[in-house]
Coordinates of C-alpha atoms and ligand atoms in Angstrom, one line a residue:
X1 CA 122.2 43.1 73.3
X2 CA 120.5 41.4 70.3
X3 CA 119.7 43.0 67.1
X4 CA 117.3 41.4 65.1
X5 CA 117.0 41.9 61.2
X6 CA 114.6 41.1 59.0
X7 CA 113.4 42.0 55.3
X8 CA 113.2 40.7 52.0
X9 CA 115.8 39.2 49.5
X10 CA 118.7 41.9 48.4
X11 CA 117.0 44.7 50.9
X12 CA 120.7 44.7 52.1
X13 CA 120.2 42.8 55.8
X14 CA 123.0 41.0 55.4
X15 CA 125.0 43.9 54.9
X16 CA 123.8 45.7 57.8
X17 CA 123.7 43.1 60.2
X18 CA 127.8 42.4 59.4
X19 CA 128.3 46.3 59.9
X20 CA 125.9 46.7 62.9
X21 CA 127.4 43.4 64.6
X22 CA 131.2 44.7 64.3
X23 CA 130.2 48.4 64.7
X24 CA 128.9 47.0 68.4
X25 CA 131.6 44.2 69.0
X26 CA 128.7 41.6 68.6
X27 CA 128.5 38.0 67.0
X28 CA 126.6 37.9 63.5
X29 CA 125.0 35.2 61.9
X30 CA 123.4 35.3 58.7
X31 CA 120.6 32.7 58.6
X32 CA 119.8 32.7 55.0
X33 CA 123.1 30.4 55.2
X34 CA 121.4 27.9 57.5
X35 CA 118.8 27.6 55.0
X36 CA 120.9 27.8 52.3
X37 CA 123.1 24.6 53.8
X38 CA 120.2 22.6 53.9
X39 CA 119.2 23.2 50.5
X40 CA 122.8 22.3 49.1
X41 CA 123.0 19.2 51.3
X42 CA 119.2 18.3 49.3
X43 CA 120.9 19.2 46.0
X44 CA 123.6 17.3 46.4
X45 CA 122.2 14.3 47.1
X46 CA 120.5 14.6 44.1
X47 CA 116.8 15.1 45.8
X48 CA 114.1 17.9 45.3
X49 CA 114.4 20.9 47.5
X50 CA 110.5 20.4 48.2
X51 CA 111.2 16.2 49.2
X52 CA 110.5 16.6 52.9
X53 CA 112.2 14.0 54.3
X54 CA 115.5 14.7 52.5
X55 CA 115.5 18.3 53.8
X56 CA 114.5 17.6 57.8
X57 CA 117.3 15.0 57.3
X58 CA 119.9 17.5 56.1
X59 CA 118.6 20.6 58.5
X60 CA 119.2 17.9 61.2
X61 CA 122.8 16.7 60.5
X62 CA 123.5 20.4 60.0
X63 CA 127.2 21.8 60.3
X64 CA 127.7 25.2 60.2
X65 CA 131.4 24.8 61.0
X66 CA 131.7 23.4 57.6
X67 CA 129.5 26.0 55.5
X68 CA 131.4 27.5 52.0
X69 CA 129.5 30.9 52.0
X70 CA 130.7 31.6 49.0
X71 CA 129.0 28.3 47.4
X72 CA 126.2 28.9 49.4
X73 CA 125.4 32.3 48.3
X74 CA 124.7 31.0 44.5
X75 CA 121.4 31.8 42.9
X76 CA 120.2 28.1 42.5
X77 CA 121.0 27.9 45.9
X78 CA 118.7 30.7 47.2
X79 CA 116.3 29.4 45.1
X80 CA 116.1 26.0 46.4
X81 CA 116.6 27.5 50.1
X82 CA 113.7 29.6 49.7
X83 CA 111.8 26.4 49.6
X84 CA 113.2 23.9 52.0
X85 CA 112.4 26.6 54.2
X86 CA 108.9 26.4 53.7
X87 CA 109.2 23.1 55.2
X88 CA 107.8 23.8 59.3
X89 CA 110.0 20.7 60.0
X90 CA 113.1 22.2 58.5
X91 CA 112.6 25.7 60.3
X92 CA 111.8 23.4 63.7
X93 CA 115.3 21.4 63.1
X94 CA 116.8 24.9 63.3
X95 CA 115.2 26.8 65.9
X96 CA 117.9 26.0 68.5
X97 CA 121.0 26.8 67.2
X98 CA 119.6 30.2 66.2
X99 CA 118.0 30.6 69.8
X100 CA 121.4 29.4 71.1
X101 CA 123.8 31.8 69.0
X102 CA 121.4 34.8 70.2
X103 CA 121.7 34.1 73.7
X104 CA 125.7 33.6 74.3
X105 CA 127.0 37.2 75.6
X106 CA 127.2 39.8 74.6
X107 CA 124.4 39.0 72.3
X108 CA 124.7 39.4 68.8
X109 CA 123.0 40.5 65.6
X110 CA 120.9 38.0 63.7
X111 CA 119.6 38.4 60.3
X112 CA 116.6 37.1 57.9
X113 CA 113.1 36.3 57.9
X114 CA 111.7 35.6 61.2
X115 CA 114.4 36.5 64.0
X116 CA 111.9 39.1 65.2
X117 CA 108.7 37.5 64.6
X118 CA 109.7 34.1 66.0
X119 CA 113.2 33.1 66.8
X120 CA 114.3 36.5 68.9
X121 CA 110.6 38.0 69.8
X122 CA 112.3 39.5 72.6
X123 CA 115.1 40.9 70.7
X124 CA 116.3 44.4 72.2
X125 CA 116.2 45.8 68.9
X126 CA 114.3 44.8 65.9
X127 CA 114.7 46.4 62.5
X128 CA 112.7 45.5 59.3
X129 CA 114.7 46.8 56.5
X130 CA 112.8 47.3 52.9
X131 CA 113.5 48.4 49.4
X132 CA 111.3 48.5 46.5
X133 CA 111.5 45.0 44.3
X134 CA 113.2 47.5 41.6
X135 CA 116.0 48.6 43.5
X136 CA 116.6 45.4 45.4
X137 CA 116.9 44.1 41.6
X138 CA 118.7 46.5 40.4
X139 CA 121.1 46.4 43.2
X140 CA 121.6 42.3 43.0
X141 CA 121.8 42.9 39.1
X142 CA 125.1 45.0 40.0
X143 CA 126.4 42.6 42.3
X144 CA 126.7 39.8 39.6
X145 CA 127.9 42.6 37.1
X146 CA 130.7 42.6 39.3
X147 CA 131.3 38.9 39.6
X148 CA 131.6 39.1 36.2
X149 CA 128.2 37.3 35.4
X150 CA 125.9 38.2 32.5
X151 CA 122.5 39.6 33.8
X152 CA 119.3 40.2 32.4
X153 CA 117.9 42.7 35.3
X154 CA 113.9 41.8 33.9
X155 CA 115.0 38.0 35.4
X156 CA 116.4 39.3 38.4
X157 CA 113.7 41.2 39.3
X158 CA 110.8 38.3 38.3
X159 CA 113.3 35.9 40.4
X160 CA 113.0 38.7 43.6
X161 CA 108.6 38.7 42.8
X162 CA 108.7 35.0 43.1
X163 CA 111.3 34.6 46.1
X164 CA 108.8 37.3 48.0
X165 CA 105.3 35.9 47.3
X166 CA 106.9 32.5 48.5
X167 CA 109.2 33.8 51.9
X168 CA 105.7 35.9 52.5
X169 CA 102.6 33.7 51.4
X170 CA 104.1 30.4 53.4
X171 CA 102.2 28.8 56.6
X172 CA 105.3 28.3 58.3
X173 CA 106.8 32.0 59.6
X174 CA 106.0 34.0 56.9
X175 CA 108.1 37.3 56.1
X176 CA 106.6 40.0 57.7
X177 CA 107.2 42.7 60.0
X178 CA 107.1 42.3 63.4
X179 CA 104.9 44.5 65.3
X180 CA 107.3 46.4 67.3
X181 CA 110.2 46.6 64.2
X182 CA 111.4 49.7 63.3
X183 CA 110.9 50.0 59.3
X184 CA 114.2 51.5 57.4
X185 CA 113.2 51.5 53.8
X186 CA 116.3 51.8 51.8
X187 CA 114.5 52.8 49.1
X188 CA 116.2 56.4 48.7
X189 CA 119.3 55.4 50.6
X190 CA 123.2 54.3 49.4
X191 CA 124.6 51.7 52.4
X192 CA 126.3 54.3 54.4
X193 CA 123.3 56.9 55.1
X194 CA 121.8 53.5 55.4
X195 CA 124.2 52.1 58.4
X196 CA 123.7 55.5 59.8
X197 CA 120.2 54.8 60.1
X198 CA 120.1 51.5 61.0
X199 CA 122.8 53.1 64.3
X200 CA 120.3 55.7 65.2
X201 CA 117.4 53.0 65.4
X202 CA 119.6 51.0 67.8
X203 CA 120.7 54.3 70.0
X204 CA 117.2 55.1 70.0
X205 CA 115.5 52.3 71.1
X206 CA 118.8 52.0 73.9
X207 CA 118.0 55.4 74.9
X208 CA 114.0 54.9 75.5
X209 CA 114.7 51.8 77.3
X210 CA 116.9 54.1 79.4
X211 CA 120.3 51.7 78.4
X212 CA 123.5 53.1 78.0
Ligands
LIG301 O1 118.5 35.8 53.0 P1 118.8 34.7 52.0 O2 118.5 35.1 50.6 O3 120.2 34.1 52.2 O4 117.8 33.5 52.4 C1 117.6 32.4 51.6 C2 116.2 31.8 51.8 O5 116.2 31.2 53.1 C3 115.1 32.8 51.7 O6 114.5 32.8 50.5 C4 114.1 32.3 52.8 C5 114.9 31.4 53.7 N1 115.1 32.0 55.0 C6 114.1 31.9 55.9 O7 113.1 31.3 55.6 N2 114.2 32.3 57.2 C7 115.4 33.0 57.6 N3 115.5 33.4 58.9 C8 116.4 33.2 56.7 C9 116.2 32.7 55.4

């Protein structure tokens, strides 16, 4: 089975996927981090995340045995991944390994902006999971609380506007839902009634295609 995930920065996909992947013994991979890589691999060698060349180099020598997600995961990081992957070369340079992961049994669970729309369209289950730009913010704002960092939640949330209009308004596999996704807004919903829901999409969708 694969399960793909989509949705916007801090909607909570990466959460979901993890629990969804484990809850059905799958393999889960987070490709924000693929992105991510690249961009660090630009930063570091002291190049723009928007110089082209730099980043189709770096998505090409590409390691993911060798990832730090805890490095990766910084905010300048997401920042800077959010445009290398803007780059149609960059998301071209990547297409394989993400087709590749997806297809090793039993399948697996693969989250982040277009693993329904382009890299799994024939996923067996796609979810697009939402929250409004407030509560994402809110929620990431809590998150660095918690590692101790000082937060501004107005800068959050201006950081989450901008990181949307560009994941959304690029040429190159925009954000968007896919049109046979199943929406869960998380609006209204703490992570567990969240899981729960994501579970009942999945047993759903098994049950109409009459799988066990
Ligand atoms: O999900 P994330 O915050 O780790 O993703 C970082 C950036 O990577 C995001 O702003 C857009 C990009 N990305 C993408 O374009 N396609 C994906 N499948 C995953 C992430």
């Amino acid at each position: 089975m694969i399960i793909a995930i989509d949705g916007p920065a801090a909607s909570g996909k990466g959460t979901l996927g993890k629990t969804l992947a484990a809850h059905y013994g799958l393999r889960h991979l987070d490709t924000g981090l693929l992105y991510r890589a690249v961009a660090k691999s630009v930063l570091d060698a002291g190049k723009r995340p928007d110089d082209e060349a730099a980043a189709v180099a770096a998505a090409q020598a590409l390691d993911p045995s060798r990832f730090n997600e805890a490095v990766l995961k910084s905010h300048a990081v997401g920042e800077a991944a959010s445009v290398v992957s803007a780059i149609p070369e960059v998301r071209a340079a990547l297409l394989a390994l993400q087709r590749a992961f997806a297809a090793k049994p039993p399948g697996a669970v693969l989250d982040g902006r277009d693993i329904g729309t382009v890299i799994c369209p024939d996923a067996d289950v796609k979810i697009y999971v939402t929250a409004t730009p407030e509560v994402r913010a809110r929620r990431r704002a809590a998150e660095y609380r918690v590692q101790g960092r000082e937060i501004d939640e107005a800068a959050v949330l201006a950081d989450i506007l901008k990181r949307d209009e560009r994941d959304m308004s690029r040429a190159a596999a925009p954000l968007k839902q896919a049109s046979d996704a199943h929406l869960l807004d998380t609006t209204h919903l703490a992570i567990d009634p969240a899981i729960r829901a994501a579970i009942d999409i999945v047993e759903a969708t098994r049950a109409g295609r009459g799988r066990d």
